[in-house]
């Protein structure tokens, strides 16, 4: 048995899960040279919601963040999360945008791209897989793990085999809601190790409280790598803490070989940041606890806070239990999609509407119609014809890969954002978050103008005519 690899998530998923992705690049950078010495399998530092948060909330260029991280941690592999044909956005993009995004991600420092699709529709991963292979990156194809009458270990093994035949270099079991229990993890990993010849990585969240035990059983079954977060940003809706797992495996056949003293030193750096986030209210104590009902309702932490927020806006917080009971019903109607971005938001919002309207599907969102129409891809279970007709009427359903219907759009996007472009990557920021990106570009231009103006004024003062 080889030593267990650790992917550290503190610079991406940990703070996405606990503080809505608000850690700044400047807050991360001082710790990165030390993290580079640890001997991690990889550092997960980019993708997911980091791109959106950089532009929308932090006034940061996400590409510049990646370049700075690469410079600060030159030895360790950098990893990102990629939403298949959605890239890092919320719709399907044309293949030329997907390919260009992959090319630029790897050129700016990414080594491993973890690619997933909310419906586990392999067709939605293929372009990103091919592009990553072309750029000599490592393709990690992710299984969006969920539980339903059709989702079982045999289903996931079949999916993993498909991923391997599509060119995946490794497989990730992506348990976004913390639903994978210890003994089931043992069985799933055993079956996967038997079925495929590539490494298996496990990603989970502590939401239901079983995650560290799940990792231990998965490690005993032969999992190659696990995702953890340093303790100041672990637990709750984040990942299991890194240090206790490293300590647990010391001196065993699974020993990670990682120095606990070094981890402690890095954790000390992040502790004051945790206190700062707690004091500001950015980190809520609500996301730090354990809720075993996660296993019952299968609602990821971020989705739960979203449901509460939607009900609060309507003054209907007392309806939460009804909504949580409605979520599995909507999910069943929509063909049992795993609950991960964007399907978690679609199912959750429709469940809220069903409860608040007092009648199921009296009001239907355009996204719910999109799933019924096939705009997001193939659902795990075909949607009932009668139900589909109720939602989209006589509209024709899409049966091909949805992106086959999207014309190349990169050149058009380049023209649209030409006036703001300062680097080739800007077109990709614009493609994903158009108006949000434009606002960022304008701020960037204003700041640059101010700096240039200040330099001219300083020059005038130091060199009088």
Short mmCIF file of C-alpha atoms in Angstrom, two decimals:
data_model
loop_
_atom_site.label_atom_id
_atom_site.label_comp_id
_atom_site.label_asym_id
_atom_site.label_seq_id
_atom_site.Cartn_x
_atom_site.Cartn_y
_atom_site.Cartn_z
CA UNK A 1 0.00 0.00 0.00
CA UNK A 2 1.45 3.37 -1.03
CA UNK A 3 1.25 6.31 1.36
CA UNK A 4 -2.00 8.27 1.25
CA UNK A 5 -1.88 11.55 -0.66
CA UNK A 6 -3.47 14.70 0.77
CA UNK A 7 -5.06 17.49 -1.28
CA UNK A 8 -5.25 20.65 0.84
CA UNK A 9 -8.44 22.68 0.25
CA UNK A 10 -7.92 25.71 2.53
CA UNK A 11 -7.29 28.03 -0.43
CA UNK A 12 -10.47 27.02 -2.30
CA UNK A 13 -13.27 24.72 -1.11
CA UNK A 14 -12.74 25.22 2.63
CA UNK A 15 -13.30 28.97 2.50
CA UNK A 16 -15.93 28.60 -0.23
CA UNK A 17 -17.88 26.37 2.16
CA UNK A 18 -17.41 28.43 5.33
CA UNK A 19 -17.11 32.08 4.29
CA UNK A 20 -18.64 32.19 0.80
CA UNK A 21 -15.21 32.27 -0.92
CA UNK A 22 -14.15 35.60 0.60
CA UNK A 23 -10.52 34.86 1.51
CA UNK A 24 -8.35 37.27 -0.45
CA UNK A 25 -5.17 36.42 -2.35
CA UNK A 26 -3.16 38.65 0.01
CA UNK A 27 -4.46 36.64 2.98
CA UNK A 28 -3.30 33.37 1.40
CA UNK A 29 0.11 34.35 0.02
CA UNK A 30 2.17 34.48 3.27
CA UNK A 31 1.30 30.83 4.04
CA UNK A 32 1.98 29.41 0.58
CA UNK A 33 5.80 29.06 0.72
CA UNK A 34 5.39 26.93 3.88
CA UNK A 35 2.53 24.94 2.31
CA UNK A 36 4.83 24.30 -0.65
CA UNK A 37 7.24 22.47 1.70
CA UNK A 38 4.63 20.06 3.12
CA UNK A 39 4.64 17.45 0.38
CA UNK A 40 0.94 17.60 -0.37
CA UNK A 41 -0.35 15.61 -3.33
CA UNK A 42 -1.82 18.94 -4.50
CA UNK A 43 -3.17 22.29 -3.37
CA UNK A 44 -6.72 23.04 -4.48
CA UNK A 45 -6.55 26.78 -5.10
CA UNK A 46 -8.83 27.77 -7.97
CA UNK A 47 -12.09 27.08 -9.80
CA UNK A 48 -15.45 26.49 -8.17
CA UNK A 49 -16.78 29.86 -6.99
CA UNK A 50 -13.36 31.54 -6.60
CA UNK A 51 -13.56 33.10 -10.05
CA UNK A 52 -17.00 34.62 -9.43
CA UNK A 53 -16.09 35.84 -5.92
CA UNK A 54 -12.82 37.46 -7.07
CA UNK A 55 -14.59 39.55 -9.69
CA UNK A 56 -17.88 40.20 -7.89
CA UNK A 57 -16.85 40.78 -4.28
CA UNK A 58 -13.07 41.11 -3.90
CA UNK A 59 -12.17 43.35 -6.87
CA UNK A 60 -9.44 40.85 -7.78
CA UNK A 61 -8.37 39.42 -11.11
CA UNK A 62 -8.74 35.61 -10.71
CA UNK A 63 -6.02 35.03 -13.31
CA UNK A 64 -3.60 37.21 -11.36
CA UNK A 65 -4.50 35.23 -8.21
CA UNK A 66 -3.53 32.01 -9.96
CA UNK A 67 -0.22 33.46 -11.20
CA UNK A 68 0.68 34.73 -7.71
CA UNK A 69 -0.15 31.37 -6.11
CA UNK A 70 1.92 29.54 -8.75
CA UNK A 71 4.88 31.82 -8.02
CA UNK A 72 4.53 31.36 -4.23
CA UNK A 73 4.22 27.54 -4.42
CA UNK A 74 6.35 26.45 -7.40
CA UNK A 75 6.93 22.82 -6.29
CA UNK A 76 3.41 21.60 -5.44
CA UNK A 77 0.81 20.63 -8.02
CA UNK A 78 -2.05 23.13 -8.23
CA UNK A 79 -5.58 21.88 -8.71
CA UNK A 80 -8.87 23.46 -9.77
CA UNK A 81 -12.56 22.49 -9.91
CA UNK A 82 -14.19 22.76 -13.35
CA UNK A 83 -17.93 22.39 -14.08
CA UNK A 84 -17.63 20.54 -17.39
CA UNK A 85 -19.40 22.38 -20.21
CA UNK A 86 -20.41 25.12 -17.68
CA UNK A 87 -16.68 25.90 -17.10
CA UNK A 88 -16.99 28.04 -13.93
CA UNK A 89 -20.25 29.70 -14.92
CA UNK A 90 -23.91 28.76 -14.78
CA UNK A 91 -24.76 27.87 -18.39
CA UNK A 92 -23.29 25.66 -21.09
CA UNK A 93 -20.61 27.34 -23.21
CA UNK A 94 -19.52 26.61 -26.75
CA UNK A 95 -16.64 24.15 -27.14
CA UNK A 96 -14.20 26.88 -28.25
CA UNK A 97 -14.72 28.74 -24.93
CA UNK A 98 -14.24 25.53 -22.90
CA UNK A 99 -11.04 24.70 -24.83
CA UNK A 100 -9.60 28.20 -24.49
CA UNK A 101 -10.37 28.29 -20.76
CA UNK A 102 -8.56 24.98 -20.20
CA UNK A 103 -5.59 26.19 -22.28
CA UNK A 104 -5.27 29.42 -20.27
CA UNK A 105 -5.78 27.68 -16.89
CA UNK A 106 -2.87 25.33 -17.56
CA UNK A 107 -0.72 28.10 -19.07
CA UNK A 108 -1.20 30.18 -15.91
CA UNK A 109 -0.22 27.40 -13.53
CA UNK A 110 -2.90 24.70 -13.07
CA UNK A 111 -1.66 21.08 -13.12
CA UNK A 112 -4.78 19.05 -12.24
CA UNK A 113 -8.30 19.83 -13.47
CA UNK A 114 -11.11 18.13 -11.58
CA UNK A 115 -14.00 18.06 -14.04
CA UNK A 116 -17.57 17.27 -13.02
CA UNK A 117 -21.10 17.55 -14.38
CA UNK A 118 -24.14 18.14 -12.18
CA UNK A 119 -26.04 15.32 -13.93
CA UNK A 120 -23.04 12.97 -14.30
CA UNK A 121 -23.67 13.22 -18.07
CA UNK A 122 -20.36 12.06 -19.56
CA UNK A 123 -21.08 13.98 -22.78
CA UNK A 124 -20.77 17.24 -20.81
CA UNK A 125 -17.21 16.34 -19.71
CA UNK A 126 -15.73 15.21 -23.00
CA UNK A 127 -14.64 18.59 -24.44
CA UNK A 128 -12.92 19.61 -21.18
CA UNK A 129 -11.25 16.18 -20.91
CA UNK A 130 -9.92 16.37 -24.49
CA UNK A 131 -8.70 19.95 -24.01
CA UNK A 132 -6.88 19.07 -20.77
CA UNK A 133 -5.17 16.09 -22.44
CA UNK A 134 -4.12 18.31 -25.34
CA UNK A 135 -2.52 20.81 -22.93
CA UNK A 136 -0.72 17.97 -21.05
CA UNK A 137 -2.73 18.57 -17.87
CA UNK A 138 -3.95 15.85 -15.49
CA UNK A 139 -7.64 15.00 -16.03
CA UNK A 140 -9.48 14.10 -12.86
CA UNK A 141 -13.05 13.12 -13.77
CA UNK A 142 -15.40 13.53 -10.81
CA UNK A 143 -18.44 11.47 -9.90
CA UNK A 144 -21.09 13.74 -8.35
CA UNK A 145 -21.99 11.39 -5.48
CA UNK A 146 -25.61 11.18 -4.38
CA UNK A 147 -28.18 8.73 -3.04
CA UNK A 148 -31.44 7.82 -4.80
CA UNK A 149 -33.35 4.73 -5.93
CA UNK A 150 -31.06 4.63 -9.01
CA UNK A 151 -27.77 5.80 -7.50
CA UNK A 152 -25.86 2.93 -5.91
CA UNK A 153 -22.27 1.70 -5.94
CA UNK A 154 -22.75 -0.31 -9.15
CA UNK A 155 -24.05 2.86 -10.87
CA UNK A 156 -20.89 4.75 -9.83
CA UNK A 157 -18.57 1.91 -10.86
CA UNK A 158 -20.14 1.89 -14.34
CA UNK A 159 -19.66 5.69 -14.50
CA UNK A 160 -16.01 5.41 -13.42
CA UNK A 161 -15.35 2.90 -16.22
CA UNK A 162 -16.87 5.34 -18.73
CA UNK A 163 -14.67 8.13 -17.39
CA UNK A 164 -11.57 5.95 -17.68
CA UNK A 165 -12.38 5.07 -21.28
CA UNK A 166 -12.93 8.80 -22.04
CA UNK A 167 -9.34 9.56 -21.00
CA UNK A 168 -9.47 10.33 -17.27
CA UNK A 169 -6.08 10.08 -15.47
CA UNK A 170 -7.79 9.68 -12.08
CA UNK A 171 -11.30 9.50 -10.62
CA UNK A 172 -12.69 11.63 -7.81
CA UNK A 173 -15.70 10.61 -5.71
CA UNK A 174 -17.11 14.10 -5.19
CA UNK A 175 -19.40 13.89 -2.15
CA UNK A 176 -20.55 17.52 -2.05
CA UNK A 177 -23.25 17.02 0.60
CA UNK A 178 -21.39 14.71 3.03
CA UNK A 179 -23.69 11.75 2.28
CA UNK A 180 -21.08 9.00 1.98
CA UNK A 181 -21.04 6.93 5.17
CA UNK A 182 -17.93 5.00 6.36
CA UNK A 183 -18.83 1.41 5.51
CA UNK A 184 -20.42 2.37 2.21
CA UNK A 185 -17.21 4.28 1.35
CA UNK A 186 -15.23 1.11 2.07
CA UNK A 187 -17.41 -0.91 -0.30
CA UNK A 188 -17.45 1.75 -3.05
CA UNK A 189 -13.67 2.25 -3.01
CA UNK A 190 -13.06 -1.52 -3.06
CA UNK A 191 -15.30 -1.89 -6.11
CA UNK A 192 -13.73 1.08 -7.91
CA UNK A 193 -10.17 -0.14 -7.27
CA UNK A 194 -11.16 -3.47 -8.81
CA UNK A 195 -12.93 -1.92 -11.81
CA UNK A 196 -10.48 0.79 -12.93
CA UNK A 197 -6.70 1.02 -13.18
CA UNK A 198 -6.33 4.74 -12.36
CA UNK A 199 -6.00 6.43 -8.93
CA UNK A 200 -9.12 7.13 -6.83
CA UNK A 201 -9.49 10.34 -4.81
CA UNK A 202 -12.22 11.07 -2.26
CA UNK A 203 -13.71 14.49 -1.54
CA UNK A 204 -16.36 15.04 1.13
CA UNK A 205 -17.75 17.62 3.56
CA UNK A 206 -18.17 17.37 7.34
CA UNK A 207 -21.82 18.50 7.21
CA UNK A 208 -23.32 15.23 8.50
CA UNK A 209 -20.47 14.61 10.98
CA UNK A 210 -19.18 11.31 9.58
CA UNK A 211 -16.47 12.54 7.19
CA UNK A 212 -13.28 11.67 9.11
CA UNK A 213 -14.60 8.14 9.75
CA UNK A 214 -15.53 7.90 6.06
CA UNK A 215 -11.95 8.80 5.10
CA UNK A 216 -10.49 6.20 7.44
CA UNK A 217 -12.62 3.39 5.98
CA UNK A 218 -11.90 4.60 2.41
CA UNK A 219 -8.16 4.58 3.19
CA UNK A 220 -8.42 1.02 4.52
CA UNK A 221 -10.15 0.11 1.24
CA UNK A 222 -7.25 1.53 -0.79
CA UNK A 223 -8.24 5.09 -1.73
CA UNK A 224 -5.17 6.92 -3.07
CA UNK A 225 -5.82 10.55 -2.11
CA UNK A 226 -8.24 12.43 0.19
CA UNK A 227 -9.20 16.11 0.41
CA UNK A 228 -8.71 17.83 3.79
CA UNK A 229 -8.56 21.39 5.15
CA UNK A 230 -6.19 22.76 7.79
CA UNK A 231 -8.05 22.95 11.11
CA UNK A 232 -8.80 26.72 11.24
CA UNK A 233 -10.96 26.29 8.13
CA UNK A 234 -12.15 22.67 8.60
CA UNK A 235 -15.30 20.93 9.89
CA UNK A 236 -18.92 22.00 9.50
CA UNK A 237 -19.71 22.46 5.81
CA UNK A 238 -15.97 22.31 5.00
CA UNK A 239 -13.68 19.26 4.80
CA UNK A 240 -12.29 17.06 7.60
CA UNK A 241 -9.22 18.63 9.29
CA UNK A 242 -5.79 17.77 7.86
CA UNK A 243 -3.75 17.50 11.07
CA UNK A 244 -5.79 14.80 12.93
CA UNK A 245 -5.85 12.58 9.83
CA UNK A 246 -2.08 12.91 9.36
CA UNK A 247 -1.60 12.09 13.08
CA UNK A 248 -3.95 9.08 12.85
CA UNK A 249 -2.05 7.58 9.91
CA UNK A 250 1.45 8.15 11.37
CA UNK A 251 3.41 4.92 11.84
CA UNK A 252 0.87 2.85 9.87
CA UNK A 253 1.13 1.45 6.35
CA UNK A 254 -0.89 4.48 5.20
CA UNK A 255 1.48 7.09 6.71
CA UNK A 256 1.28 10.32 4.67
CA UNK A 257 4.90 11.22 5.44
CA UNK A 258 3.78 14.78 6.26
CA UNK A 259 5.44 16.68 9.12
CA UNK A 260 2.82 17.57 11.76
CA UNK A 261 4.98 20.37 13.16
CA UNK A 262 4.97 22.08 9.78
CA UNK A 263 1.17 21.72 9.52
CA UNK A 264 0.81 23.22 13.00
CA UNK A 265 2.96 26.19 11.99
CA UNK A 266 0.78 26.83 8.92
CA UNK A 267 -2.43 26.40 10.94
CA UNK A 268 -1.13 29.05 13.40
CA UNK A 269 -0.98 31.50 10.51
CA UNK A 270 -4.66 30.89 9.59
CA UNK A 271 -6.03 31.00 13.18
CA UNK A 272 -6.23 34.83 13.43
CA UNK A 273 -7.96 34.89 10.03
CA UNK A 274 -10.60 32.47 11.37
CA UNK A 275 -11.15 34.77 14.38
CA UNK A 276 -11.46 37.72 12.02
CA UNK A 277 -14.10 35.95 9.89
CA UNK A 278 -16.06 34.92 12.99
CA UNK A 279 -15.95 38.44 14.45
CA UNK A 280 -17.11 40.01 11.18
CA UNK A 281 -19.99 37.55 10.83
CA UNK A 282 -18.54 36.27 7.56
CA UNK A 283 -18.20 32.85 9.19
CA UNK A 284 -21.48 31.86 10.81
CA UNK A 285 -21.61 29.37 13.68
CA UNK A 286 -24.51 27.77 11.77
CA UNK A 287 -22.09 26.31 9.20
CA UNK A 288 -19.72 24.94 11.85
CA UNK A 289 -22.01 22.38 13.46
CA UNK A 290 -23.06 18.85 12.54
CA UNK A 291 -26.49 18.02 11.14
CA UNK A 292 -27.24 14.33 10.70
CA UNK A 293 -30.46 15.34 8.89
CA UNK A 294 -28.17 15.97 5.92
CA UNK A 295 -28.37 12.20 5.35
CA UNK A 296 -32.16 12.41 5.43
CA UNK A 297 -32.76 15.39 3.14
CA UNK A 298 -29.48 15.18 1.15
CA UNK A 299 -29.26 18.96 1.04
CA UNK A 300 -25.68 20.36 0.83
CA UNK A 301 -24.80 23.08 3.38
CA UNK A 302 -24.72 25.91 0.84
CA UNK A 303 -28.11 24.88 -0.51
CA UNK A 304 -29.59 24.80 3.00
CA UNK A 305 -28.50 28.38 3.78
CA UNK A 306 -29.92 29.42 0.38
CA UNK A 307 -33.33 27.88 1.22
CA UNK A 308 -33.38 29.62 4.61
CA UNK A 309 -32.49 32.93 2.94
CA UNK A 310 -35.27 32.55 0.30
CA UNK A 311 -37.87 31.79 3.00
CA UNK A 312 -36.65 34.65 5.22
CA UNK A 313 -37.16 37.14 2.38
CA UNK A 314 -40.80 36.04 2.20
CA UNK A 315 -41.24 36.00 6.00
CA UNK A 316 -41.93 32.25 5.80
CA UNK A 317 -39.06 30.68 7.78
CA UNK A 318 -41.61 28.45 9.54
CA UNK A 319 -42.05 26.61 6.21
CA UNK A 320 -38.48 25.20 6.19
CA UNK A 321 -39.51 21.67 7.22
CA UNK A 322 -42.15 21.59 4.48
CA UNK A 323 -39.57 22.74 1.92
CA UNK A 324 -37.05 20.11 3.06
CA UNK A 325 -39.71 17.43 2.59
CA UNK A 326 -40.57 18.84 -0.84
CA UNK A 327 -36.93 18.80 -2.08
CA UNK A 328 -36.81 14.97 -2.56
CA UNK A 329 -40.18 15.11 -4.35
CA UNK A 330 -39.00 17.75 -6.84
CA UNK A 331 -35.79 15.82 -7.32
CA UNK A 332 -37.75 12.66 -8.14
CA UNK A 333 -39.91 14.58 -10.67
CA UNK A 334 -36.76 15.99 -12.34
CA UNK A 335 -35.11 12.58 -12.84
CA UNK A 336 -33.05 12.38 -9.61
CA UNK A 337 -30.29 14.90 -10.39
CA UNK A 338 -27.44 15.00 -7.83
CA UNK A 339 -27.73 18.19 -5.76
CA UNK A 340 -24.70 20.25 -6.77
CA UNK A 341 -24.31 23.59 -8.62
CA UNK A 342 -26.51 24.37 -10.53
CA UNK A 343 -29.06 21.56 -9.90
CA UNK A 344 -29.13 22.18 -6.13
CA UNK A 345 -30.27 25.78 -6.73
CA UNK A 346 -32.83 24.68 -9.35
CA UNK A 347 -34.40 21.94 -7.20
CA UNK A 348 -34.28 24.11 -4.05
CA UNK A 349 -35.92 27.16 -5.64
CA UNK A 350 -38.67 25.03 -7.21
CA UNK A 351 -39.35 23.32 -3.85
CA UNK A 352 -39.69 26.75 -2.18
CA UNK A 353 -42.13 27.89 -4.90
CA UNK A 354 -44.19 24.69 -4.61
CA UNK A 355 -44.60 25.20 -0.86
CA UNK A 356 -45.21 28.97 -0.93
CA UNK A 357 -47.75 28.80 -3.79
CA UNK A 358 -49.70 26.08 -1.98
CA UNK A 359 -49.82 24.12 -5.24
CA UNK A 360 -47.08 22.07 -6.86
CA UNK A 361 -45.69 23.60 -10.10
CA UNK A 362 -48.27 26.42 -10.18
CA UNK A 363 -45.23 28.60 -10.86
CA UNK A 364 -42.24 27.04 -12.66
CA UNK A 365 -38.77 28.58 -13.00
CA UNK A 366 -37.09 28.78 -16.40
CA UNK A 367 -34.29 26.55 -14.99
CA UNK A 368 -36.79 23.81 -14.03
CA UNK A 369 -38.15 24.04 -17.57
CA UNK A 370 -34.54 23.81 -18.80
CA UNK A 371 -33.94 20.51 -16.99
CA UNK A 372 -37.22 19.11 -18.38
CA UNK A 373 -36.25 20.25 -21.85
CA UNK A 374 -32.80 18.63 -21.64
CA UNK A 375 -30.83 21.90 -21.74
CA UNK A 376 -28.52 20.66 -18.97
CA UNK A 377 -28.04 17.18 -20.35
CA UNK A 378 -29.38 13.70 -19.69
CA UNK A 379 -30.95 13.17 -16.25
CA UNK A 380 -30.02 9.96 -14.35
CA UNK A 381 -33.62 8.74 -14.81
CA UNK A 382 -35.71 9.78 -17.84
CA UNK A 383 -38.30 12.40 -16.86
CA UNK A 384 -41.88 11.16 -17.07
CA UNK A 385 -43.47 12.24 -20.39
CA UNK A 386 -46.69 13.42 -18.75
CA UNK A 387 -44.78 15.53 -16.22
CA UNK A 388 -42.55 16.98 -18.94
CA UNK A 389 -45.62 18.00 -20.95
CA UNK A 390 -47.08 19.69 -17.86
CA UNK A 391 -43.88 21.76 -17.47
CA UNK A 392 -42.86 22.58 -21.07
CA UNK A 393 -46.05 21.86 -23.03
CA UNK A 394 -45.40 20.75 -26.61
CA UNK A 395 -41.84 22.08 -26.75
CA UNK A 396 -39.45 19.54 -28.23
CA UNK A 397 -36.95 18.05 -25.78
CA UNK A 398 -33.21 18.11 -26.54
CA UNK A 399 -31.77 14.62 -26.90
CA UNK A 400 -28.27 15.43 -28.21
CA UNK A 401 -25.35 16.81 -26.18
CA UNK A 402 -26.65 20.33 -25.32
CA UNK A 403 -23.39 22.03 -26.40
CA UNK A 404 -23.84 20.62 -29.93
CA UNK A 405 -26.53 23.28 -30.36
CA UNK A 406 -24.22 26.15 -29.35
CA UNK A 407 -22.31 27.86 -32.16
CA UNK A 408 -18.65 28.87 -31.58
CA UNK A 409 -18.72 32.08 -29.55
CA UNK A 410 -15.12 32.96 -28.65
CA UNK A 411 -14.45 35.41 -31.53
CA UNK A 412 -17.76 37.19 -30.93
CA UNK A 413 -16.93 37.51 -27.20
CA UNK A 414 -13.46 38.88 -28.04
CA UNK A 415 -15.05 41.64 -30.12
CA UNK A 416 -17.61 42.44 -27.42
CA UNK A 417 -15.00 42.95 -24.71
CA UNK A 418 -12.21 44.42 -26.88
CA UNK A 419 -12.40 47.86 -25.25
CA UNK A 420 -11.61 46.42 -21.78
CA UNK A 421 -9.06 43.76 -22.79
CA UNK A 422 -5.64 44.13 -21.16
CA UNK A 423 -4.65 40.43 -21.26
CA UNK A 424 -5.88 37.50 -23.42
CA UNK A 425 -7.58 35.92 -20.37
CA UNK A 426 -9.97 38.88 -19.98
CA UNK A 427 -12.25 37.49 -22.68
CA UNK A 428 -12.81 34.41 -20.50
CA UNK A 429 -13.69 36.50 -17.44
CA UNK A 430 -16.16 38.34 -19.68
CA UNK A 431 -17.54 35.12 -21.19
CA UNK A 432 -18.38 33.73 -17.77
CA UNK A 433 -19.57 36.82 -15.89
CA UNK A 434 -20.21 39.53 -18.53
CA UNK A 435 -21.54 42.54 -16.55
CA UNK A 436 -19.73 41.58 -13.34
CA UNK A 437 -16.50 41.34 -15.34
CA UNK A 438 -17.16 44.69 -17.08
CA UNK A 439 -17.60 46.37 -13.68
CA UNK A 440 -14.28 44.86 -12.57
CA UNK A 441 -12.55 45.96 -15.81
CA UNK A 442 -13.81 49.53 -15.33
CA UNK A 443 -12.57 49.62 -11.72
CA UNK A 444 -9.21 48.23 -12.87
CA UNK A 445 -8.96 50.94 -15.52
CA UNK A 446 -9.89 53.69 -13.04
CA UNK A 447 -7.28 52.48 -10.54
CA UNK A 448 -4.61 52.27 -13.25
CA UNK A 449 -5.48 55.81 -14.43
CA UNK A 450 -5.24 57.07 -10.83
CA UNK A 451 -1.81 55.43 -10.35
CA UNK A 452 -0.56 56.83 -13.68
CA UNK A 453 -1.88 60.29 -12.75
CA UNK A 454 -0.22 60.11 -9.32
CA UNK A 455 3.07 59.11 -10.95
CA UNK A 456 2.86 62.10 -13.34
CA UNK A 457 2.16 64.44 -10.44
CA UNK A 458 5.08 62.97 -8.46
CA UNK A 459 7.33 63.37 -11.51
CA UNK A 460 6.28 67.05 -11.79
CA UNK A 461 7.16 67.62 -8.14
CA UNK A 462 10.56 65.94 -8.32
CA UNK A 463 11.56 67.44 -11.67
CA UNK A 464 10.28 71.05 -11.70
CA UNK A 465 10.41 72.79 -15.06
#
